[in-house]
Amino acid sequence: RELHIELEPGTFLVANAGAIVATVIDVMDSGSDGYRFIKIDSGMTEVLRPSLYGAQHPTRVVPSKKGDSRTKDDFIIAGHCCESGDILTPEPGNPEGLHPRRLTEPQPGDALVIEGAGAYCSSLAAKNYNSFPEAPEVFLRKNGKIEIIRSRQTFDQMVANEIV
């Protein structure tokens, strides 16, 4: 018999081709019965999948100082939008639950890399939420050269369609 197959290869081909590089802004502890939180300068404005679906993105802390050895601990990663759903470490498949991740002890100024952000993260984001501009996007060539492929959105671009 003749079969007709349709597939949407976007995620398969490009999900692991992108990463979000955020900066650790603060590290907070809510006490012995709570959690340790990493607050970053990114979040649902760049990657909404954890908030919507409980999607799991591989995440790692990159210390700002080379050779800096630190212990690991369990952390919840919170985005910059100050919303209960702006969490990048939900329970698998449950955006309402929290699921700490074992990560290198972060310090403000460290990078936090959110991997698997190449498919649907840019197009499926809470763009301009809380007046955060769209983040710039860069391309890393095989030869190591970095090129900006989308500039950070300016304030004028964010309000261009608003009528006063």
Short mmCIF file of C-alpha atoms in Angstrom, two decimals, residues 9-157:
data_model
loop_
_atom_site.label_atom_id
_atom_site.label_comp_id
_atom_site.label_asym_id
_atom_site.label_seq_id
_atom_site.Cartn_x
_atom_site.Cartn_y
_atom_site.Cartn_z
CA PRO A 9 12.10 17.96 11.58
CA GLY A 10 12.75 21.39 13.15
CA THR A 11 13.39 20.21 16.70
CA PHE A 12 15.30 17.12 15.62
CA LEU A 13 17.61 19.11 13.35
CA VAL A 14 18.20 22.29 15.32
CA ALA A 15 17.21 21.91 19.00
CA ASN A 16 20.74 21.15 20.09
CA ALA A 17 22.25 23.70 17.73
CA GLY A 18 21.47 26.61 20.03
CA ALA A 19 22.10 27.74 23.58
CA ILE A 20 21.14 30.71 25.69
CA VAL A 21 24.03 32.28 27.56
CA ALA A 22 22.69 34.16 30.57
CA THR A 23 24.43 35.87 33.47
CA VAL A 24 23.93 34.94 37.12
CA ILE A 25 22.53 38.03 38.84
CA ASP A 26 22.03 36.66 42.35
CA VAL A 27 21.99 33.49 44.42
CA MET A 28 19.36 33.23 47.16
CA ASP A 29 18.48 30.70 49.84
CA SER A 30 14.91 30.43 51.17
CA GLY A 31 15.94 28.45 54.26
CA SER A 32 16.27 24.86 55.42
CA ASP A 33 12.76 23.91 54.27
CA GLY A 34 13.04 25.83 50.99
CA TYR A 35 15.27 26.01 47.96
CA ARG A 36 18.42 27.68 46.74
CA PHE A 37 17.70 29.92 43.75
CA ILE A 38 19.86 31.18 40.91
CA LYS A 39 18.44 34.38 39.45
CA ILE A 40 19.55 35.12 35.88
CA ASP A 41 19.18 37.96 33.38
CA SER A 42 17.13 35.79 31.03
CA GLY A 43 14.09 33.58 31.36
CA MET A 44 10.66 33.22 29.81
CA THR A 45 11.43 36.15 27.50
CA GLU A 46 13.91 33.86 25.73
CA VAL A 47 12.71 30.34 26.56
CA LEU A 48 9.07 29.71 27.44
CA ARG A 49 9.07 25.92 27.02
CA PRO A 50 9.78 25.09 30.71
CA SER A 51 6.87 27.32 31.80
CA LEU A 52 4.45 25.89 29.25
CA TYR A 53 5.33 22.21 29.16
CA GLY A 54 7.75 21.49 31.98
CA ALA A 55 10.42 21.08 29.27
CA GLN A 56 13.85 20.05 30.47
CA HIS A 57 16.82 21.97 29.08
CA PRO A 58 20.35 20.87 29.99
CA THR A 59 21.84 23.68 32.06
CA ARG A 60 25.30 24.40 33.44
CA VAL A 61 27.12 27.11 35.33
CA VAL A 62 30.35 28.42 33.78
CA PRO A 63 32.46 30.21 36.43
CA SER A 64 33.70 33.64 35.41
CA LYS A 65 37.21 32.86 36.69
CA LYS A 66 39.22 30.12 35.00
CA GLY A 67 40.33 27.28 37.23
CA ASP A 68 37.80 28.23 39.91
CA SER A 69 36.88 24.93 41.59
CA ARG A 70 33.55 24.89 43.39
CA THR A 71 31.26 22.34 44.94
CA LYS A 72 27.90 21.34 43.49
CA ASP A 73 24.49 21.76 45.06
CA ASP A 74 20.80 21.68 44.13
CA PHE A 75 19.31 24.88 42.68
CA ILE A 76 16.12 26.24 41.16
CA ILE A 77 16.78 28.65 38.26
CA ALA A 78 14.55 31.73 38.23
CA GLY A 79 14.23 34.13 35.33
CA HIS A 80 14.13 37.91 35.43
CA CYS A 81 10.40 38.49 34.89
CA CYS A 82 9.30 38.12 38.55
CA GLU A 83 6.54 35.66 37.62
CA SER A 84 5.80 32.34 39.31
CA GLY A 85 6.06 30.67 35.88
CA ASP A 86 9.46 32.15 35.07
CA ILE A 87 11.29 29.04 36.29
CA LEU A 88 13.74 27.11 34.13
CA THR A 89 13.85 24.04 36.39
CA PRO A 90 10.29 22.68 36.50
CA GLU A 91 9.41 19.08 37.22
CA PRO A 92 9.63 17.02 34.02
CA GLY A 93 6.30 17.42 32.21
CA ASN A 94 4.85 19.53 35.05
CA PRO A 95 5.36 23.29 34.70
CA GLU A 96 3.65 23.83 38.09
CA GLY A 97 6.22 21.81 40.04
CA LEU A 98 9.80 22.61 40.97
CA HIS A 99 12.70 20.25 40.34
CA PRO A 100 16.11 21.37 41.62
CA ARG A 101 19.12 20.72 39.42
CA ARG A 102 22.57 19.68 40.60
CA LEU A 103 24.81 22.51 39.44
CA THR A 104 28.18 24.05 40.19
CA GLU A 105 27.89 26.60 42.99
CA PRO A 106 27.22 29.87 41.11
CA GLN A 107 28.36 33.38 41.89
CA PRO A 108 27.02 36.66 40.48
CA GLY A 109 28.73 37.34 37.16
CA ASP A 110 29.08 33.68 36.19
CA ALA A 111 27.53 32.49 32.95
CA LEU A 112 24.60 30.08 33.02
CA VAL A 113 24.20 28.16 29.78
CA ILE A 114 20.76 26.82 28.83
CA GLU A 115 21.31 24.20 26.15
CA GLY A 116 18.90 22.74 23.62
CA ALA A 117 17.60 26.21 22.78
CA GLY A 118 17.91 26.04 19.01
CA ALA A 119 14.33 25.12 18.13
CA TYR A 120 11.31 27.18 19.10
CA CYS A 121 13.01 29.15 21.84
CA SER A 122 13.39 32.36 19.88
CA SER A 123 10.03 32.10 18.15
CA LEU A 124 8.21 30.71 21.20
CA ALA A 125 9.06 33.26 23.88
CA ALA A 126 7.25 35.91 25.90
CA LYS A 127 8.64 38.68 23.70
CA ASN A 128 8.69 42.12 25.32
CA TYR A 129 7.10 40.80 28.50
CA ASN A 130 7.67 43.28 31.35
CA SER A 131 9.29 45.51 28.71
CA PHE A 132 12.36 43.34 28.30
CA PRO A 133 13.78 43.77 24.79
CA GLU A 134 14.41 40.81 22.51
CA ALA A 135 17.85 39.40 23.17
CA PRO A 136 20.53 39.51 20.51
CA GLU A 137 21.28 36.29 18.64
CA VAL A 138 24.76 35.28 17.57
CA PHE A 139 26.09 32.62 15.26
CA LEU A 140 29.29 30.71 16.00
CA ARG A 141 31.04 29.65 12.82
CA LYS A 142 33.14 26.49 12.52
CA ASN A 143 36.27 28.64 12.48
CA GLY A 144 35.31 30.16 15.87
CA LYS A 145 34.20 33.51 14.49
CA ILE A 146 31.12 34.98 16.17
CA GLU A 147 28.61 36.97 14.13
CA ILE A 148 25.57 38.87 15.36
CA ILE A 149 22.56 37.67 13.38
CA ARG A 150 19.98 39.71 15.29
CA SER A 151 20.76 42.83 17.31
CA ARG A 152 19.26 43.50 20.73
CA GLN A 153 15.93 45.22 20.28
CA THR A 154 15.91 48.93 21.10
CA PHE A 155 13.26 50.70 23.15
CA ASP A 156 12.06 52.56 20.05
CA GLN A 157 11.58 49.24 18.23
#
